[in-house]
Amino acid sequence: MSWLIDPFTDFVFMQRALLGCLAISLGATPVGVFLMLRRMSLTGDAMAHAILPGAAVGYLVAGLNLGAMTIGGVVAGLIVAVLTGAVARFTTLREDASLAAFYLISLALGVLLVSLKGSNVDLMHVLFGTVLALDNAALILLCAITTVTLATLALIFRPLVLECADPRFLASVSRWSGPVHFIFLALVVLNLVAGFQALGTLMAVGIMILPAATARFWASSISGMLIVAAVAASIASVIGLLMSYHAGLPSGPAIILAAGCLYLLSLGFGPVGSLFTRAFPRPHLDA
Amino acid sequence: MALKLRDLTLGYDRHPAVHHLNLDLREGSLTAVVGPNGAGKSTLLKGLIGEISPLEGRIDRSARRLAYLPQLSEVDRSFPVSVGAFVAMGLWHSAGAFGRITGTAAAKVAEALAAVGLTGFDRRPISALSGGQMQRVMFARLLLQDADLILLDEPFTALDTRTAGELLQVVKRWHGEGRTVLAVLHDLDAVRNHFPDTLLLAREKVAHGPTAQVLTAENLFRARQQSEAFVETAPVCDRVELGAA
C-alpha cells in the first residue's frame, strides 16, 4: 500500500505531477472522445505536430519560458486549424489532405527552428515534456485550460453532438455548424498545448486519444464514454507516475504506456464490442 | 405562393444542373418532382435549402421554416445516440443550442415515434436499426421540425411497400395540415395515385401542374430527350427561349 501512496505524500514534485496529470486527464479526454466520435483521431496527432514551430519560436525568443511557448503553440495550432478549414471549404482538397500538408510544413519548420538555436536536450524537452518539473505557473495554466475546456464543452455540447451525428442536419436548422467546428478545433489545440507542458508534443495526444478509444469498449452512450475516458486517463496517470518513480522510467512515456495497456485490456475484454464479446456472443434474447 | 423561383440556375463549377427554372408553388400544395437521373432534382432541393447558392436567378419563399430530407443522409449510424435523442433534434427550432428539453418535448418525441410506427423504440441506439426503421426515424424527426415547407429527396427509395406506404401516410398528413411538400420521386404510379401536382424536370422545366396533365407520354419522352441532348461542355449558354419564340 505504501508503494502506492508514499511517493505522493513524500515528494512535492510527485504531487505536482499528479495534479497536472489529473487536470489533463479531465480536460483532454472529453476532447479526445469527440475527436474519436467524429473520426478525427488522427487529426489530434497532426495538430500536436502543428504546434511545434509556435512553441519553438516562443523558445527562441524567450528561452524555456512557459508563457512564450504556450502562446506560440496556441497561435501555430490555430493558424494551421484555420488554414486547413479554409482550404477544405474553398478548394477541392479535402480536410485530411489539407491538414496533412500544413502539419508537415509546420513540423519541419518547428524542428528546424529548435535545432537552429537549441541543443538536443531542449528538443527532447519539447518533444517529451517535463511532468516531474511543473512549476506553479504551469499548474495554474493546466488547470485553467481544463476549466475553460469543460465549461466550453458544456456550452456547445448539443450543437457539437449534432455536428458529429448529422452535420448536414445541423447546417440546415442553424448557423452553428461552422462555429462549433472551429471552437472544437480550438479546444483541441488548447489541450494539446496543455498536454505538451507535461508530456511533450509527441505524448500529449496519447492522453487525449487512448482513454477515448478505451471508453468505446465500456460505454454505449456519450455521457458514459466521457466518464469512462476521464477515469481511465486518471488511472493511467497514477500508474504511469508510480512506474516512473519506482522503476526510474521517463514519466511521459510511462503514463501513455499505462493508458495503452488499459486500451489493450479493454480491446480484449471490455463489455461493449470487444474481441471477447465478439468471440463469445451471449445467446440472443438473454440480455 | 409558398415558393417562387425566377430564372433560377443552379450548378457545380459553372455547369448548370438546373437551368433557367421558373416555378410557382402554391401554399399547401403536394408536389412530386419527377425526371430522369441527372435532371437536377436533388440539386434543386439543395438550392432551395441554401446548401448551394444560385449561379443566376432568385428564390423567394414565404415559408417561415423548412425541413429537408436528403437522399443520402450523412448520419453516422455508428454514433452512440438513442432513437429518442436523435428524433429530439427535430425540436431544435424551439430548444436551440441551449434551451431545455422539457417533459412536453419528451411527449412530442413519443408522439412522433408513434406516428411512424416506432412506439417504444426511443431508448434503442440508432446503430441497431434497419434501413427502413432508420428512414422512419428520419420522418419522425421531420414531424417534430414542424416546417411549412418540407423537401423530401427520394424518401421511399429502398423501402419495402409497407414502410413506403406508411410513410406516404405521413406525407399525406402534412398535406392535410396545409403544409407545402415537394418530394423527388421515381415511382410514377405512386405519383399518379397520391400526388396532386407534379413538376417534370430535365434540367429545365418540362411541365408543371396537375399530375394527370404533366405525366403524359409526350412530356416524359421530351424530358428524356432534353436530358440526353444537353451539351455538358457548351462554352456559352445558347438556350432558345421556349416561351419567347
Short mmCIF file of C-alpha atoms in Angstrom, two decimals:
data_model
loop_
_atom_site.label_atom_id
_atom_site.label_comp_id
_atom_site.label_asym_id
_atom_site.label_seq_id
_atom_site.Cartn_x
_atom_site.Cartn_y
_atom_site.Cartn_z
CA MET A 1 0.00 0.00 0.00
CA SER A 2 2.81 2.40 0.88
CA TRP A 3 4.21 1.60 -2.53
CA LEU A 4 1.11 3.28 -3.95
CA ILE A 5 0.84 6.26 -1.64
CA ASP A 6 4.25 7.19 -0.30
CA PRO A 7 5.66 8.74 -3.47
CA PHE A 8 2.76 11.18 -3.50
CA THR A 9 2.88 12.00 0.22
CA ASP A 10 6.65 12.28 0.50
CA PHE A 11 7.54 14.30 -2.55
CA VAL A 12 6.08 17.63 -3.63
CA PHE A 13 7.22 17.16 -7.20
CA MET A 14 5.13 13.96 -7.38
CA GLN A 15 2.09 15.80 -6.02
CA ARG A 16 2.54 18.49 -8.65
CA ALA A 17 2.97 15.90 -11.37
CA LEU A 18 -0.18 14.12 -10.19
CA LEU A 19 -2.23 17.34 -10.10
CA GLY A 20 -1.01 18.28 -13.58
CA CYS A 21 -1.80 14.86 -15.00
CA LEU A 22 -5.26 14.77 -13.43
CA ALA A 23 -6.03 18.21 -14.86
CA ILE A 24 -5.04 16.99 -18.30
CA SER A 25 -6.99 13.77 -17.78
CA LEU A 26 -10.17 15.71 -17.09
CA GLY A 27 -9.77 18.30 -19.84
CA ALA A 28 -8.19 16.45 -22.72
CA THR A 29 -10.17 13.20 -22.61
CA PRO A 30 -13.62 14.64 -23.44
CA VAL A 31 -11.99 16.40 -26.38
CA GLY A 32 -10.49 13.05 -27.35
CA VAL A 33 -13.89 11.34 -27.12
CA PHE A 34 -15.38 13.84 -29.57
CA LEU A 35 -12.34 13.53 -31.85
CA MET A 36 -12.94 9.78 -31.90
CA LEU A 37 -16.69 10.14 -32.49
CA ARG A 38 -16.00 12.49 -35.38
CA ARG A 39 -13.46 10.02 -36.80
CA MET A 40 -10.80 12.66 -36.36
CA SER A 41 -8.49 10.74 -34.00
CA LEU A 42 -5.51 11.23 -36.28
CA THR A 43 -6.33 14.93 -36.52
CA GLY A 44 -5.25 15.17 -32.89
CA ASP A 45 -1.90 13.68 -33.77
CA ALA A 46 -1.44 16.01 -36.72
CA MET A 47 -2.38 19.05 -34.66
CA ALA A 48 0.13 18.03 -32.00
CA HIS A 49 2.87 18.26 -34.60
CA ALA A 50 1.50 21.52 -35.94
CA ILE A 51 2.02 23.19 -32.57
CA LEU A 52 5.77 22.62 -32.57
CA PRO A 53 7.02 25.64 -34.58
CA GLY A 54 4.98 28.01 -32.41
CA ALA A 55 6.49 26.57 -29.27
CA ALA A 56 9.90 26.72 -30.94
CA VAL A 57 9.53 30.39 -31.82
CA GLY A 58 8.48 31.08 -28.24
CA TYR A 59 11.56 29.19 -27.10
CA LEU A 60 13.87 31.08 -29.46
CA VAL A 61 12.51 34.41 -28.30
CA ALA A 62 12.29 33.78 -24.57
CA GLY A 63 14.10 30.54 -23.78
CA LEU A 64 12.34 27.83 -21.78
CA ASN A 65 9.58 30.26 -20.89
CA LEU A 66 6.11 28.86 -20.25
CA GLY A 67 4.11 31.88 -21.41
CA ALA A 68 6.00 32.41 -24.64
CA MET A 69 5.94 28.75 -25.62
CA THR A 70 2.26 28.44 -24.77
CA ILE A 71 1.23 31.47 -26.77
CA GLY A 72 3.44 30.35 -29.64
CA GLY A 73 1.93 26.87 -29.60
CA VAL A 74 -1.66 28.11 -29.48
CA VAL A 75 -1.05 30.59 -32.31
CA ALA A 76 0.63 27.99 -34.51
CA GLY A 77 -2.11 25.44 -33.82
CA LEU A 78 -4.91 27.90 -34.58
CA ILE A 79 -3.21 29.08 -37.79
CA VAL A 80 -2.96 25.50 -39.03
CA ALA A 81 -6.57 24.80 -37.99
CA VAL A 82 -7.91 27.87 -39.79
CA LEU A 83 -5.82 27.31 -42.92
CA THR A 84 -6.89 23.67 -43.03
CA GLY A 85 -10.55 24.54 -42.67
CA ALA A 86 -10.30 27.31 -45.26
CA VAL A 87 -8.56 25.11 -47.81
CA ALA A 88 -11.11 22.31 -47.29
CA ARG A 89 -14.02 24.73 -47.65
CA PHE A 90 -12.82 26.80 -50.59
CA THR A 91 -10.79 24.38 -52.72
CA THR A 92 -11.24 20.85 -53.96
CA LEU A 93 -8.71 19.44 -51.47
CA ARG A 94 -10.32 17.50 -48.61
CA GLU A 95 -9.77 18.32 -44.96
CA ASP A 96 -7.49 15.35 -44.24
CA ALA A 97 -5.09 16.03 -47.11
CA SER A 98 -5.12 19.74 -46.39
CA LEU A 99 -4.32 19.14 -42.72
CA ALA A 100 -1.55 16.68 -43.59
CA ALA A 101 0.05 19.27 -45.86
CA PHE A 102 0.00 22.04 -43.27
CA TYR A 103 1.11 19.99 -40.30
CA LEU A 104 4.07 18.56 -42.21
CA ILE A 105 5.18 22.05 -43.19
CA SER A 106 4.65 23.15 -39.63
CA LEU A 107 6.57 20.21 -38.16
CA ALA A 108 9.56 20.70 -40.46
CA LEU A 109 9.61 24.36 -39.58
CA GLY A 110 9.43 23.53 -35.88
CA VAL A 111 12.30 21.02 -35.89
CA LEU A 112 14.38 23.45 -37.95
CA LEU A 113 13.73 26.29 -35.52
CA VAL A 114 14.52 24.22 -32.44
CA SER A 115 17.77 22.90 -33.87
CA LEU A 116 18.82 26.38 -35.01
CA LYS A 117 19.46 27.50 -31.51
CA GLY A 118 18.71 24.80 -29.02
CA SER A 119 20.66 21.76 -28.01
CA ASN A 120 19.35 18.20 -28.29
CA VAL A 121 18.37 18.34 -24.65
CA ASP A 122 16.00 21.21 -25.39
CA LEU A 123 14.48 19.33 -28.28
CA MET A 124 13.89 16.33 -26.01
CA HIS A 125 12.31 18.71 -23.53
CA VAL A 126 9.78 19.98 -26.06
CA LEU A 127 9.13 16.55 -27.54
CA PHE A 128 8.75 14.63 -24.29
CA GLY A 129 7.73 17.19 -21.66
CA THR A 130 8.66 17.77 -18.06
CA VAL A 131 5.88 16.40 -15.92
CA LEU A 132 8.19 15.99 -12.91
CA ALA A 133 9.22 19.65 -13.03
CA LEU A 134 5.92 21.51 -13.23
CA ASP A 135 6.11 24.90 -11.52
CA ASN A 136 3.19 26.91 -10.16
CA ALA A 137 2.62 28.82 -13.37
CA ALA A 138 2.46 25.59 -15.35
CA LEU A 139 0.00 24.02 -12.92
CA ILE A 140 -2.24 27.09 -12.99
CA LEU A 141 -2.14 27.02 -16.78
CA LEU A 142 -3.06 23.34 -16.93
CA CYS A 143 -5.95 23.77 -14.50
CA ALA A 144 -7.17 26.90 -16.27
CA ILE A 145 -7.18 25.17 -19.65
CA THR A 146 -9.11 22.25 -18.17
CA THR A 147 -11.67 24.61 -16.65
CA VAL A 148 -12.12 26.52 -19.88
CA THR A 149 -12.41 23.26 -21.83
CA LEU A 150 -15.07 21.75 -19.59
CA ALA A 151 -17.10 24.97 -19.46
CA THR A 152 -16.93 25.38 -23.24
CA LEU A 153 -17.87 21.76 -23.89
CA ALA A 154 -20.84 22.12 -21.56
CA LEU A 155 -21.98 25.18 -23.50
CA ILE A 156 -21.57 23.76 -27.01
CA PHE A 157 -22.48 20.18 -26.09
CA ARG A 158 -25.72 20.00 -28.05
CA PRO A 159 -24.55 21.57 -31.32
CA LEU A 160 -21.31 19.59 -31.07
CA VAL A 161 -23.16 16.29 -30.72
CA LEU A 162 -25.39 17.19 -33.67
CA GLU A 163 -22.35 18.21 -35.71
CA CYS A 164 -20.87 14.76 -35.02
CA ALA A 165 -24.04 12.74 -35.61
CA ASP A 166 -25.63 14.58 -38.53
CA PRO A 167 -23.66 17.64 -39.70
CA ARG A 168 -25.98 18.27 -42.63
CA PHE A 169 -29.00 18.49 -40.37
CA LEU A 170 -27.30 20.97 -38.07
CA ALA A 171 -26.38 23.09 -41.07
CA SER A 172 -29.99 23.01 -42.28
CA VAL A 173 -31.50 24.19 -38.99
CA SER A 174 -28.89 26.63 -37.67
CA ARG A 175 -25.70 28.52 -38.32
CA TRP A 176 -23.83 26.61 -35.62
CA SER A 177 -22.06 24.18 -37.93
CA GLY A 178 -19.04 26.34 -38.79
CA PRO A 179 -18.55 27.98 -35.38
CA VAL A 180 -18.92 24.76 -33.42
CA HIS A 181 -16.33 23.03 -35.62
CA PHE A 182 -13.86 25.84 -35.10
CA ILE A 183 -14.47 26.17 -31.36
CA PHE A 184 -13.88 22.45 -31.08
CA LEU A 185 -10.60 22.63 -33.02
CA ALA A 186 -9.52 25.49 -30.75
CA LEU A 187 -10.18 23.23 -27.74
CA VAL A 188 -8.07 20.52 -29.37
CA VAL A 189 -5.20 22.98 -29.79
CA LEU A 190 -5.53 24.34 -26.24
CA ASN A 191 -5.46 20.88 -24.71
CA LEU A 192 -2.53 19.76 -26.80
CA VAL A 193 -0.63 22.81 -25.62
CA ALA A 194 -1.56 21.94 -22.04
CA GLY A 195 -0.51 18.37 -22.64
CA PHE A 196 2.84 19.25 -24.10
CA GLN A 197 3.86 21.19 -20.99
CA ALA A 198 3.66 17.95 -19.10
CA LEU A 199 4.01 15.12 -21.57
CA GLY A 200 5.66 16.73 -24.59
CA THR A 201 4.22 17.34 -28.05
CA LEU A 202 4.51 13.72 -29.10
CA MET A 203 2.92 12.24 -25.99
CA ALA A 204 0.21 14.90 -25.42
CA VAL A 205 -2.09 13.38 -27.99
CA GLY A 206 -1.82 9.99 -26.28
CA ILE A 207 -3.65 11.11 -23.15
CA MET A 208 -6.34 12.50 -25.45
CA ILE A 209 -6.98 9.55 -27.75
CA LEU A 210 -6.08 6.36 -25.85
CA PRO A 211 -8.61 6.85 -23.00
CA ALA A 212 -11.27 7.79 -25.57
CA ALA A 213 -10.63 4.61 -27.53
CA THR A 214 -10.67 2.68 -24.24
CA ALA A 215 -14.05 4.17 -23.31
CA ARG A 216 -15.64 2.94 -26.53
CA PHE A 217 -15.33 -0.65 -25.20
CA TRP A 218 -17.03 0.20 -21.90
CA ALA A 219 -19.93 2.51 -22.65
CA SER A 220 -22.54 2.82 -25.37
CA SER A 221 -23.71 6.35 -24.56
CA ILE A 222 -21.79 9.59 -24.96
CA SER A 223 -22.00 10.53 -21.30
CA GLY A 224 -20.83 7.05 -20.31
CA MET A 225 -17.85 7.33 -22.65
CA LEU A 226 -16.91 10.76 -21.31
CA ILE A 227 -16.86 9.44 -17.74
CA VAL A 228 -15.00 6.22 -18.53
CA ALA A 229 -12.41 8.11 -20.57
CA ALA A 230 -11.69 10.58 -17.77
CA VAL A 231 -11.42 7.76 -15.22
CA ALA A 232 -9.17 5.70 -17.50
CA ALA A 233 -6.86 8.67 -18.07
CA SER A 234 -6.67 9.35 -14.33
CA ILE A 235 -5.82 5.73 -13.57
CA ALA A 236 -3.18 5.73 -16.30
CA SER A 237 -1.69 8.92 -14.86
CA VAL A 238 -1.33 7.40 -11.40
CA ILE A 239 0.07 4.10 -12.69
CA GLY A 240 2.44 5.89 -15.05
CA LEU A 241 3.77 8.20 -12.36
CA LEU A 242 4.27 5.29 -9.93
CA MET A 243 6.11 3.23 -12.57
CA SER A 244 8.20 6.25 -13.36
CA TYR A 245 9.04 6.78 -9.68
CA HIS A 246 9.78 3.18 -8.72
CA ALA A 247 11.47 1.99 -11.89
CA GLY A 248 13.15 5.22 -12.88
CA LEU A 249 11.30 5.41 -16.21
CA PRO A 250 10.69 8.66 -18.08
CA SER A 251 7.26 9.75 -16.86
CA GLY A 252 5.58 10.92 -20.09
CA PRO A 253 6.00 7.66 -21.99
CA ALA A 254 5.20 5.68 -18.80
CA ILE A 255 1.83 7.42 -18.47
CA ILE A 256 0.97 6.92 -22.14
CA LEU A 257 2.05 3.28 -22.00
CA ALA A 258 -0.18 2.78 -18.96
CA ALA A 259 -3.05 4.29 -20.96
CA GLY A 260 -2.06 1.97 -23.80
CA CYS A 261 -2.25 -1.08 -21.52
CA LEU A 262 -5.73 -0.04 -20.36
CA TYR A 263 -6.70 0.28 -24.00
CA LEU A 264 -5.36 -3.17 -24.90
CA LEU A 265 -7.13 -4.75 -21.93
CA SER A 266 -10.41 -3.06 -22.91
CA LEU A 267 -9.93 -4.04 -26.54
CA GLY A 268 -9.67 -7.63 -25.38
CA PHE A 269 -12.20 -7.83 -22.57
CA GLY A 270 -14.38 -4.69 -22.46
CA PRO A 271 -18.14 -5.31 -22.26
CA VAL A 272 -19.09 -3.39 -25.43
CA GLY A 273 -17.97 -4.79 -28.77
CA SER A 274 -14.55 -6.03 -27.62
CA LEU A 275 -12.76 -9.07 -29.03
CA PHE A 276 -14.09 -11.19 -26.17
CA THR A 277 -17.76 -10.23 -26.67
CA ARG A 278 -17.39 -10.76 -30.41
CA ALA A 279 -15.77 -14.16 -29.97
CA PHE A 280 -18.22 -15.39 -27.34
CA PRO A 281 -21.52 -13.66 -28.05
CA ARG A 282 -24.22 -14.18 -25.46
CA PRO A 283 -27.21 -16.15 -26.72
CA HIS A 284 -29.86 -13.80 -28.06
CA LEU A 285 -32.94 -12.91 -26.00
CA ASP A 286 -30.89 -13.50 -22.88
CA ALA A 287 -29.95 -9.92 -22.12
CA MET B 1 -47.20 31.38 -53.05
CA ALA B 2 -45.05 29.27 -50.76
CA LEU B 3 -42.19 29.32 -53.21
CA LYS B 4 -41.33 31.44 -56.24
CA LEU B 5 -38.37 30.65 -58.46
CA ARG B 6 -37.39 33.19 -61.08
CA ASP B 7 -34.93 32.22 -63.82
CA LEU B 8 -33.12 30.02 -61.32
CA THR B 9 -29.89 28.38 -62.48
CA LEU B 10 -28.06 26.05 -60.10
CA GLY B 11 -24.94 24.08 -60.79
CA TYR B 12 -21.45 23.00 -59.92
CA ASP B 13 -18.29 24.57 -61.34
CA ARG B 14 -20.43 26.80 -63.57
CA HIS B 15 -22.01 23.74 -65.19
CA PRO B 16 -25.74 24.08 -64.72
CA ALA B 17 -27.71 21.20 -63.26
CA VAL B 18 -30.92 23.24 -63.04
CA HIS B 19 -31.30 25.67 -65.90
CA HIS B 20 -33.38 28.87 -66.02
CA LEU B 21 -36.18 27.49 -63.90
CA ASN B 22 -39.37 29.46 -63.26
CA LEU B 23 -41.74 27.94 -60.77
CA ASP B 24 -44.63 28.98 -58.53
CA LEU B 25 -45.56 26.62 -55.74
CA ARG B 26 -48.93 27.20 -54.06
CA GLU B 27 -49.10 27.19 -50.31
CA GLY B 28 -50.30 23.80 -49.10
CA SER B 29 -49.57 22.06 -52.38
CA LEU B 30 -48.28 18.49 -52.54
CA THR B 31 -45.94 18.26 -55.49
CA ALA B 32 -43.85 15.40 -56.85
CA VAL B 33 -40.62 16.23 -58.66
CA VAL B 34 -40.04 13.73 -61.44
CA GLY B 35 -37.35 13.39 -64.08
CA PRO B 36 -34.54 11.19 -65.35
CA ASN B 37 -31.28 10.75 -63.43
CA GLY B 38 -29.16 13.85 -63.72
CA ALA B 39 -32.20 16.03 -64.32
CA GLY B 40 -31.26 18.32 -61.44
CA LYS B 41 -33.89 17.17 -58.93
CA SER B 42 -31.56 16.81 -55.94
CA THR B 43 -29.70 19.94 -56.98
CA LEU B 44 -32.97 21.86 -56.97
CA LEU B 45 -33.66 20.81 -53.37
CA LYS B 46 -30.11 21.65 -52.30
CA GLY B 47 -30.58 25.07 -53.87
CA LEU B 48 -33.86 25.57 -52.05
CA ILE B 49 -32.36 24.89 -48.62
CA GLY B 50 -29.35 27.06 -49.43
CA GLU B 51 -26.73 24.32 -49.44
CA ILE B 52 -25.61 25.63 -52.84
CA SER B 53 -26.06 29.21 -53.99
CA PRO B 54 -27.76 30.10 -57.26
CA LEU B 55 -25.50 30.83 -60.22
CA GLU B 56 -28.30 33.04 -61.50
CA GLY B 57 -31.86 33.90 -60.67
CA ARG B 58 -33.87 34.23 -57.49
CA ILE B 59 -35.54 32.10 -54.88
CA ASP B 60 -38.37 33.72 -52.92
CA ARG B 61 -40.02 31.71 -50.24
CA SER B 62 -42.68 32.78 -47.83
CA ALA B 63 -42.21 29.68 -45.70
CA ARG B 64 -41.09 30.52 -42.21
CA ARG B 65 -39.41 27.25 -41.59
CA LEU B 66 -38.35 24.45 -43.87
CA ALA B 67 -37.31 20.87 -43.37
CA TYR B 68 -35.22 18.74 -45.67
CA LEU B 69 -34.67 15.01 -46.01
CA PRO B 70 -31.55 14.38 -48.10
CA GLN B 71 -31.27 11.43 -50.47
CA LEU B 72 -28.05 10.15 -48.97
CA SER B 73 -28.17 11.10 -45.37
CA GLU B 74 -24.85 11.83 -43.75
CA VAL B 75 -25.97 10.38 -40.46
CA ASP B 76 -23.18 8.47 -38.78
CA ARG B 77 -25.13 5.32 -37.95
CA SER B 78 -22.45 4.08 -35.55
CA PHE B 79 -22.79 7.24 -33.47
CA PRO B 80 -23.81 6.40 -29.87
CA VAL B 81 -27.16 8.16 -29.71
CA SER B 82 -30.59 6.77 -28.88
CA VAL B 83 -33.56 6.94 -31.23
CA GLY B 84 -35.34 9.28 -28.83
CA ALA B 85 -32.42 11.72 -28.64
CA PHE B 86 -31.98 11.59 -32.40
CA VAL B 87 -35.63 12.40 -33.08
CA ALA B 88 -35.48 15.19 -30.47
CA MET B 89 -33.05 17.01 -32.78
CA GLY B 90 -36.19 17.97 -34.68
CA LEU B 91 -37.07 20.26 -31.77
CA TRP B 92 -34.04 22.45 -32.46
CA HIS B 93 -36.31 25.31 -33.57
CA SER B 94 -37.83 25.53 -30.09
CA ALA B 95 -34.94 24.34 -27.92
CA GLY B 96 -31.97 25.74 -29.87
CA ALA B 97 -28.44 25.20 -28.65
CA PHE B 98 -29.12 26.00 -25.01
CA GLY B 99 -32.86 25.57 -24.37
CA ARG B 100 -34.20 22.93 -22.05
CA ILE B 101 -35.73 19.72 -23.39
CA THR B 102 -38.88 19.63 -21.29
CA GLY B 103 -41.43 16.99 -20.41
CA THR B 104 -43.73 18.15 -23.20
CA ALA B 105 -40.83 17.70 -25.58
CA ALA B 106 -40.49 14.09 -24.48
CA ALA B 107 -44.20 13.63 -25.12
CA LYS B 108 -43.79 15.14 -28.59
CA VAL B 109 -40.96 12.73 -29.34
CA ALA B 110 -43.08 9.79 -28.23
CA GLU B 111 -45.98 11.04 -30.36
CA ALA B 112 -43.75 11.41 -33.43
CA LEU B 113 -42.33 7.92 -32.95
CA ALA B 114 -45.86 6.56 -32.67
CA ALA B 115 -46.85 8.33 -35.89
CA VAL B 116 -44.13 6.48 -37.81
CA GLY B 117 -44.86 3.15 -36.15
CA LEU B 118 -41.85 3.05 -33.83
CA THR B 119 -43.55 3.19 -30.44
CA GLY B 120 -41.19 2.04 -27.70
CA PHE B 121 -38.03 2.46 -29.75
CA ASP B 122 -36.87 5.65 -28.05
CA ARG B 123 -34.14 4.05 -25.93
CA ARG B 124 -32.60 1.92 -28.67
CA PRO B 125 -29.35 3.06 -30.24
CA ILE B 126 -29.67 4.14 -33.88
CA SER B 127 -26.95 1.63 -34.76
CA ALA B 128 -29.44 -1.18 -34.05
CA LEU B 129 -32.00 -0.03 -36.64
CA SER B 130 -32.69 -1.49 -40.07
CA GLY B 131 -32.63 0.77 -43.13
CA GLY B 132 -36.41 1.05 -43.15
CA GLN B 133 -36.58 1.80 -39.43
CA MET B 134 -33.91 4.49 -39.85
CA GLN B 135 -35.99 6.15 -42.57
CA ARG B 136 -38.98 6.07 -40.17
CA VAL B 137 -36.78 7.78 -37.58
CA MET B 138 -35.85 10.45 -40.13
CA PHE B 139 -39.56 11.04 -40.76
CA ALA B 140 -40.24 11.29 -37.03
CA ARG B 141 -37.60 13.99 -36.80
CA LEU B 142 -39.18 15.80 -39.77
CA LEU B 143 -42.52 15.65 -37.96
CA LEU B 144 -41.06 17.46 -34.96
CA GLN B 145 -39.49 20.13 -37.15
CA ASP B 146 -42.99 21.49 -37.68
CA ALA B 147 -42.00 23.08 -41.01
CA ASP B 148 -44.24 24.91 -43.50
CA LEU B 149 -42.17 23.75 -46.45
CA ILE B 150 -40.97 20.15 -46.48
CA LEU B 151 -38.48 18.94 -49.08
CA LEU B 152 -38.02 15.18 -49.50
CA ASP B 153 -35.36 13.71 -51.76
CA GLU B 154 -36.36 10.17 -52.81
CA PRO B 155 -37.90 9.40 -49.42
CA PHE B 156 -39.23 5.97 -50.38
CA THR B 157 -36.27 4.54 -52.30
CA ALA B 158 -35.03 1.19 -50.95
CA LEU B 159 -38.05 0.75 -48.69
CA ASP B 160 -40.45 -2.18 -48.73
CA THR B 161 -44.03 -1.46 -49.80
CA ARG B 162 -45.40 -1.48 -46.28
CA THR B 163 -42.85 1.02 -44.92
CA ALA B 164 -43.20 3.20 -48.01
CA GLY B 165 -47.00 3.08 -47.67
CA GLU B 166 -46.94 4.08 -44.01
CA LEU B 167 -44.50 6.92 -44.60
CA LEU B 168 -46.66 8.06 -47.51
CA GLN B 169 -49.48 8.43 -44.99
CA VAL B 170 -47.23 10.79 -43.00
CA VAL B 171 -46.70 12.86 -46.14
CA LYS B 172 -50.47 12.97 -46.69
CA ARG B 173 -50.93 14.06 -43.11
CA TRP B 174 -48.62 17.01 -43.75
CA HIS B 175 -50.65 17.83 -46.85
CA GLY B 176 -53.83 17.67 -44.78
CA GLU B 177 -52.30 20.09 -42.25
CA GLY B 178 -51.77 22.63 -45.03
CA ARG B 179 -48.00 22.29 -45.25
CA THR B 180 -46.27 22.62 -48.62
CA VAL B 181 -44.49 19.42 -49.63
CA LEU B 182 -42.07 18.92 -52.50
CA ALA B 183 -40.89 15.31 -52.97
CA VAL B 184 -38.47 13.87 -55.51
CA LEU B 185 -39.84 10.51 -56.60
CA HIS B 186 -39.19 7.82 -59.21
CA ASP B 187 -42.27 5.66 -58.78
CA LEU B 188 -44.62 7.19 -61.34
CA ASP B 189 -47.56 5.03 -60.21
CA ALA B 190 -47.23 6.37 -56.67
CA VAL B 191 -47.06 9.90 -58.07
CA ARG B 192 -50.22 9.38 -60.16
CA ASN B 193 -52.09 7.90 -57.22
CA HIS B 194 -51.06 10.19 -54.38
CA PHE B 195 -49.58 13.47 -55.61
CA PRO B 196 -52.00 16.13 -56.93
CA ASP B 197 -49.26 18.18 -58.62
CA THR B 198 -46.11 17.24 -60.46
CA LEU B 199 -43.03 19.09 -61.67
CA LEU B 200 -41.35 17.29 -64.56
CA LEU B 201 -37.74 18.35 -64.65
CA ALA B 202 -34.94 17.74 -67.16
CA ARG B 203 -32.54 20.47 -66.10
CA GLU B 204 -35.21 22.81 -67.40
CA LYS B 205 -38.86 22.64 -66.54
CA VAL B 206 -40.67 20.32 -68.94
CA ALA B 207 -44.05 20.71 -67.33
CA HIS B 208 -45.65 21.68 -64.05
CA GLY B 209 -49.27 21.36 -63.00
CA PRO B 210 -51.88 18.77 -62.14
CA THR B 211 -50.24 15.35 -62.27
CA ALA B 212 -52.52 13.86 -64.94
CA GLN B 213 -51.70 16.71 -67.33
CA VAL B 214 -47.97 16.58 -66.63
CA LEU B 215 -47.23 12.87 -66.75
CA THR B 216 -48.23 12.32 -70.36
CA ALA B 217 -46.26 10.03 -72.65
CA GLU B 218 -45.32 13.02 -74.76
CA ASN B 219 -43.94 15.02 -71.81
CA LEU B 220 -41.99 12.06 -70.44
CA PHE B 221 -40.46 11.47 -73.87
CA ARG B 222 -39.49 15.12 -74.10
CA ALA B 223 -37.92 15.02 -70.65
CA ARG B 224 -35.76 12.05 -71.60
CA GLN B 225 -34.72 13.66 -74.87
CA GLN B 226 -33.99 17.02 -73.31
CA SER B 227 -31.88 15.42 -70.62
CA GLU B 228 -29.80 13.48 -73.14
CA ALA B 229 -29.46 16.37 -75.58
CA PHE B 230 -27.99 18.73 -73.01
CA VAL B 231 -24.48 19.75 -74.06
CA GLU B 232 -22.40 19.50 -70.91
CA THR B 233 -19.35 21.19 -72.40
CA ALA B 234 -21.08 24.07 -74.17
CA PRO B 235 -18.85 27.14 -73.88
CA VAL B 236 -21.79 29.53 -73.72
CA CYS B 237 -25.42 29.23 -72.82
CA ASP B 238 -27.18 29.32 -76.19
CA ARG B 239 -30.55 28.37 -74.82
CA VAL B 240 -33.53 29.25 -77.01
CA GLU B 241 -36.29 30.93 -75.05
CA LEU B 242 -39.11 28.42 -75.34
CA GLY B 243 -41.78 30.87 -74.31
CA ALA B 244 -40.41 33.86 -76.19
CA ALA B 245 -40.39 32.30 -79.63
#
